[in-house]
JSON list of C-alpha atoms in Angstrom, two decimals:
[
{"chain": "A", "resi": 1, "resn": "MET", "atom": "CA", "xyz": [-204.16, -52.12, 110.14]},
{"chain": "A", "resi": 2, "resn": "PRO", "atom": "CA", "xyz": [-206.59, -55.22, 107.47]},
{"chain": "A", "resi": 3, "resn": "HIS", "atom": "CA", "xyz": [-203.55, -57.24, 105.45]},
{"chain": "A", "resi": 4, "resn": "ARG", "atom": "CA", "xyz": [-204.71, -57.47, 102.07]},
{"chain": "A", "resi": 5, "resn": "GLY", "atom": "CA", "xyz": [-201.28, -58.91, 101.18]},
{"chain": "A", "resi": 6, "resn": "ASP", "atom": "CA", "xyz": [-199.61, -56.38, 99.44]},
{"chain": "A", "resi": 7, "resn": "VAL", "atom": "CA", "xyz": [-196.29, -56.73, 101.23]},
{"chain": "A", "resi": 8, "resn": "PHE", "atom": "CA", "xyz": [-196.51, -52.72, 101.27]},
{"chain": "A", "resi": 9, "resn": "ALA", "atom": "CA", "xyz": [-199.23, -50.20, 102.77]},
{"chain": "A", "resi": 10, "resn": "PRO", "atom": "CA", "xyz": [-200.22, -47.62, 101.06]},
{"chain": "A", "resi": 11, "resn": "GLY", "atom": "CA", "xyz": [-198.21, -43.92, 102.27]},
{"chain": "A", "resi": 12, "resn": "MET", "atom": "CA", "xyz": [-194.80, -46.56, 103.10]},
{"chain": "A", "resi": 13, "resn": "ILE", "atom": "CA", "xyz": [-191.90, -44.95, 101.95]},
{"chain": "A", "resi": 14, "resn": "ILE", "atom": "CA", "xyz": [-188.98, -46.49, 101.22]},
{"chain": "A", "resi": 15, "resn": "MET", "atom": "CA", "xyz": [-185.56, -46.13, 98.90]},
{"chain": "A", "resi": 16, "resn": "TRP", "atom": "CA", "xyz": [-185.18, -47.18, 95.65]},
{"chain": "A", "resi": 17, "resn": "SER", "atom": "CA", "xyz": [-181.94, -47.64, 93.91]},
{"chain": "A", "resi": 18, "resn": "GLY", "atom": "CA", "xyz": [-183.70, -48.20, 90.32]},
{"chain": "A", "resi": 19, "resn": "LEU", "atom": "CA", "xyz": [-184.33, -45.26, 87.01]},
{"chain": "A", "resi": 20, "resn": "LEU", "atom": "CA", "xyz": [-186.72, -42.91, 87.39]},
{"chain": "A", "resi": 21, "resn": "SER", "atom": "CA", "xyz": [-188.34, -43.80, 85.04]},
{"chain": "A", "resi": 22, "resn": "ASP", "atom": "CA", "xyz": [-188.83, -47.83, 86.70]},
{"chain": "A", "resi": 23, "resn": "VAL", "atom": "CA", "xyz": [-190.26, -46.88, 89.66]},
{"chain": "A", "resi": 24, "resn": "PRO", "atom": "CA", "xyz": [-193.06, -49.09, 89.86]},
{"chain": "A", "resi": 25, "resn": "ARG", "atom": "CA", "xyz": [-195.99, -48.65, 88.74]},
{"chain": "A", "resi": 26, "resn": "GLY", "atom": "CA", "xyz": [-198.61, -47.88, 92.38]},
{"chain": "A", "resi": 27, "resn": "TRP", "atom": "CA", "xyz": [-195.86, -45.64, 93.54]},
{"chain": "A", "resi": 28, "resn": "SER", "atom": "CA", "xyz": [-194.52, -41.76, 93.71]},
{"chain": "A", "resi": 29, "resn": "VAL", "atom": "CA", "xyz": [-191.78, -40.37, 93.45]},
{"chain": "A", "resi": 30, "resn": "CYS", "atom": "CA", "xyz": [-191.46, -37.85, 96.87]},
{"chain": "A", "resi": 31, "resn": "ASP", "atom": "CA", "xyz": [-191.49, -35.00, 94.98]},
{"chain": "A", "resi": 32, "resn": "GLY", "atom": "CA", "xyz": [-193.27, -33.01, 95.98]},
{"chain": "A", "resi": 33, "resn": "SER", "atom": "CA", "xyz": [-196.17, -33.53, 94.12]},
{"chain": "A", "resi": 34, "resn": "ASN", "atom": "CA", "xyz": [-198.85, -35.95, 94.19]},
{"chain": "A", "resi": 35, "resn": "GLY", "atom": "CA", "xyz": [-199.72, -35.12, 97.55]},
{"chain": "A", "resi": 36, "resn": "THR", "atom": "CA", "xyz": [-195.72, -37.13, 98.85]},
{"chain": "A", "resi": 37, "resn": "PRO", "atom": "CA", "xyz": [-193.02, -35.00, 100.90]},
{"chain": "A", "resi": 38, "resn": "ASP", "atom": "CA", "xyz": [-190.86, -33.85, 98.68]},
{"chain": "A", "resi": 39, "resn": "LEU", "atom": "CA", "xyz": [-187.31, -35.58, 100.16]},
{"chain": "A", "resi": 40, "resn": "ARG", "atom": "CA", "xyz": [-184.89, -35.07, 97.37]},
{"chain": "A", "resi": 41, "resn": "ASN", "atom": "CA", "xyz": [-181.84, -33.97, 98.63]},
{"chain": "A", "resi": 42, "resn": "ARG", "atom": "CA", "xyz": [-182.97, -34.39, 102.01]},
{"chain": "A", "resi": 43, "resn": "PHE", "atom": "CA", "xyz": [-181.69, -36.93, 105.49]},
{"chain": "A", "resi": 44, "resn": "VAL", "atom": "CA", "xyz": [-184.28, -38.62, 106.66]},
{"chain": "A", "resi": 45, "resn": "ARG", "atom": "CA", "xyz": [-184.96, -38.37, 110.86]},
{"chain": "A", "resi": 46, "resn": "GLY", "atom": "CA", "xyz": [-186.86, -40.50, 113.36]},
{"chain": "A", "resi": 47, "resn": "ALA", "atom": "CA", "xyz": [-189.87, -38.91, 115.13]},
{"chain": "A", "resi": 48, "resn": "SER", "atom": "CA", "xyz": [-193.05, -39.46, 116.92]},
{"chain": "A", "resi": 49, "resn": "SER", "atom": "CA", "xyz": [-194.93, -36.92, 114.51]},
{"chain": "A", "resi": 50, "resn": "VAL", "atom": "CA", "xyz": [-194.59, -37.02, 110.98]},
{"chain": "A", "resi": 51, "resn": "GLY", "atom": "CA", "xyz": [-194.09, -34.17, 108.20]},
{"chain": "A", "resi": 52, "resn": "GLY", "atom": "CA", "xyz": [-191.37, -32.16, 110.33]},
{"chain": "A", "resi": 53, "resn": "ILE", "atom": "CA", "xyz": [-188.90, -30.61, 108.02]},
{"chain": "A", "resi": 54, "resn": "GLY", "atom": "CA", "xyz": [-185.94, -28.93, 109.50]},
{"chain": "A", "resi": 55, "resn": "GLY", "atom": "CA", "xyz": [-181.66, -27.84, 108.79]},
{"chain": "A", "resi": 56, "resn": "SER", "atom": "CA", "xyz": [-180.52, -26.21, 106.36]},
{"chain": "A", "resi": 57, "resn": "GLN", "atom": "CA", "xyz": [-178.13, -26.14, 103.31]},
{"chain": "A", "resi": 58, "resn": "SER", "atom": "CA", "xyz": [-175.53, -24.04, 104.87]},
{"chain": "A", "resi": 59, "resn": "HIS", "atom": "CA", "xyz": [-174.76, -22.02, 107.86]},
{"chain": "A", "resi": 60, "resn": "VAL", "atom": "CA", "xyz": [-172.54, -19.03, 108.90]},
{"chain": "A", "resi": 61, "resn": "HIS", "atom": "CA", "xyz": [-170.36, -18.39, 111.76]},
{"chain": "A", "resi": 62, "resn": "CYS", "atom": "CA", "xyz": [-167.63, -16.29, 112.89]},
{"chain": "A", "resi": 63, "resn": "HIS", "atom": "CA", "xyz": [-164.76, -16.31, 114.84]},
{"chain": "A", "resi": 64, "resn": "GLY", "atom": "CA", "xyz": [-163.48, -13.12, 116.57]},
{"chain": "A", "resi": 65, "resn": "GLY", "atom": "CA", "xyz": [-161.31, -11.25, 119.18]},
{"chain": "A", "resi": 66, "resn": "CYS", "atom": "CA", "xyz": [-157.90, -8.70, 119.09]},
{"chain": "A", "resi": 67, "resn": "THR", "atom": "CA", "xyz": [-155.03, -8.71, 117.80]},
{"chain": "A", "resi": 68, "resn": "ALA", "atom": "CA", "xyz": [-153.32, -6.57, 118.95]},
{"chain": "A", "resi": 69, "resn": "PHE", "atom": "CA", "xyz": [-153.06, -5.80, 122.76]},
{"chain": "A", "resi": 70, "resn": "GLU", "atom": "CA", "xyz": [-151.78, -3.70, 125.66]},
{"chain": "A", "resi": 71, "resn": "GLY", "atom": "CA", "xyz": [-151.08, -4.18, 129.08]},
{"chain": "A", "resi": 72, "resn": "GLY", "atom": "CA", "xyz": [-153.40, -6.83, 129.74]},
{"chain": "A", "resi": 73, "resn": "CYS", "atom": "CA", "xyz": [-156.16, -9.21, 128.94]},
{"chain": "A", "resi": 74, "resn": "PRO", "atom": "CA", "xyz": [-159.00, -11.26, 130.87]},
{"chain": "A", "resi": 75, "resn": "VAL", "atom": "CA", "xyz": [-158.30, -14.90, 130.84]},
{"chain": "A", "resi": 76, "resn": "TYR", "atom": "CA", "xyz": [-161.87, -16.39, 131.80]},
{"chain": "A", "resi": 77, "resn": "VAL", "atom": "CA", "xyz": [-162.06, -19.56, 134.20]},
{"chain": "A", "resi": 78, "resn": "GLU", "atom": "CA", "xyz": [-164.83, -21.54, 135.29]},
{"chain": "A", "resi": 79, "resn": "PHE", "atom": "CA", "xyz": [-167.54, -20.00, 137.27]},
{"chain": "A", "resi": 80, "resn": "GLY", "atom": "CA", "xyz": [-167.25, -16.92, 135.43]},
{"chain": "A", "resi": 81, "resn": "CYS", "atom": "CA", "xyz": [-164.67, -15.76, 137.33]},
{"chain": "A", "resi": 82, "resn": "THR", "atom": "CA", "xyz": [-162.23, -13.19, 135.50]},
{"chain": "A", "resi": 83, "resn": "TYR", "atom": "CA", "xyz": [-158.67, -12.72, 136.57]},
{"chain": "A", "resi": 84, "resn": "PRO", "atom": "CA", "xyz": [-156.48, -9.85, 134.22]},
{"chain": "A", "resi": 85, "resn": "VAL", "atom": "CA", "xyz": [-153.61, -11.27, 133.42]},
{"chain": "A", "resi": 86, "resn": "PRO", "atom": "CA", "xyz": [-150.41, -8.36, 132.52]},
{"chain": "A", "resi": 87, "resn": "PHE", "atom": "CA", "xyz": [-147.95, -8.00, 129.71]},
{"chain": "A", "resi": 88, "resn": "TYR", "atom": "CA", "xyz": [-146.60, -6.54, 127.43]},
{"chain": "A", "resi": 89, "resn": "GLY", "atom": "CA", "xyz": [-147.88, -5.01, 124.23]},
{"chain": "A", "resi": 90, "resn": "HIS", "atom": "CA", "xyz": [-147.51, -7.08, 120.56]},
{"chain": "A", "resi": 91, "resn": "SER", "atom": "CA", "xyz": [-149.81, -7.61, 118.10]},
{"chain": "A", "resi": 92, "resn": "HIS", "atom": "CA", "xyz": [-150.38, -10.52, 115.79]},
{"chain": "A", "resi": 93, "resn": "GLY", "atom": "CA", "xyz": [-151.85, -10.59, 111.99]},
{"chain": "A", "resi": 94, "resn": "ALA", "atom": "CA", "xyz": [-154.11, -13.48, 110.74]},
{"chain": "A", "resi": 95, "resn": "SER", "atom": "CA", "xyz": [-155.45, -13.86, 107.88]},
{"chain": "A", "resi": 96, "resn": "PRO", "atom": "CA", "xyz": [-158.21, -16.63, 106.05]},
{"chain": "A", "resi": 97, "resn": "ILE", "atom": "CA", "xyz": [-156.89, -19.88, 104.64]},
{"chain": "A", "resi": 98, "resn": "THR", "atom": "CA", "xyz": [-160.07, -20.49, 103.33]},
{"chain": "A", "resi": 99, "resn": "GLU", "atom": "CA", "xyz": [-163.38, -18.73, 101.86]},
{"chain": "A", "resi": 100, "resn": "THR", "atom": "CA", "xyz": [-165.05, -21.11, 99.90]},
{"chain": "A", "resi": 101, "resn": "PHE", "atom": "CA", "xyz": [-167.50, -22.74, 101.37]},
{"chain": "A", "resi": 102, "resn": "GLU", "atom": "CA", "xyz": [-166.66, -26.56, 102.19]},
{"chain": "A", "resi": 103, "resn": "ASP", "atom": "CA", "xyz": [-169.18, -29.87, 102.24]},
{"chain": "A", "resi": 104, "resn": "ASN", "atom": "CA", "xyz": [-169.46, -31.74, 105.80]},
{"chain": "A", "resi": 105, "resn": "LEU", "atom": "CA", "xyz": [-171.33, -34.54, 104.52]},
{"chain": "A", "resi": 106, "resn": "PRO", "atom": "CA", "xyz": [-170.26, -37.79, 105.16]},
{"chain": "A", "resi": 107, "resn": "PRO", "atom": "CA", "xyz": [-169.69, -40.65, 102.51]},
{"chain": "A", "resi": 108, "resn": "TYR", "atom": "CA", "xyz": [-173.26, -41.77, 100.64]},
{"chain": "A", "resi": 109, "resn": "TYR", "atom": "CA", "xyz": [-174.85, -43.43, 98.02]},
{"chain": "A", "resi": 110, "resn": "ASP", "atom": "CA", "xyz": [-177.80, -41.63, 96.37]},
{"chain": "A", "resi": 111, "resn": "LEU", "atom": "CA", "xyz": [-181.45, -43.31, 96.44]},
{"chain": "A", "resi": 112, "resn": "ILE", "atom": "CA", "xyz": [-184.75, -42.15, 95.53]},
{"chain": "A", "resi": 113, "resn": "PHE", "atom": "CA", "xyz": [-187.46, -42.02, 98.04]},
{"chain": "A", "resi": 114, "resn": "ILE", "atom": "CA", "xyz": [-190.67, -43.33, 96.65]},
{"chain": "A", "resi": 115, "resn": "ARG", "atom": "CA", "xyz": [-194.38, -43.60, 98.42]},
{"chain": "A", "resi": 116, "resn": "LYS", "atom": "CA", "xyz": [-196.93, -46.92, 97.75]},
{"chain": "A", "resi": 117, "resn": "ASP", "atom": "CA", "xyz": [-199.95, -45.44, 96.16]}
]
């Protein structure tokens, strides 16, 4: 890349800590317009090629199990062997602690990604 006296080459993306209205001339906000990638509300990940996207803003998972037993329950041990363990019939009650979605983001500071034109 030839040196033109600029510190930043066209296409370089940096983080901007100023106001959106104060983005310097010659830079574009990475919001999906003007050919920029839409980096709003995204983490950036180092990769061997550019342009890939992924992840999800939410996920679903379930917990299953029996709450009543009669006569025995299989116990799984290492190497896939199963051994039945006898016990007397009994039951357990279970209820969810919460049905709300929880945020799992680490502490963060919001910045705006801008790209050199």
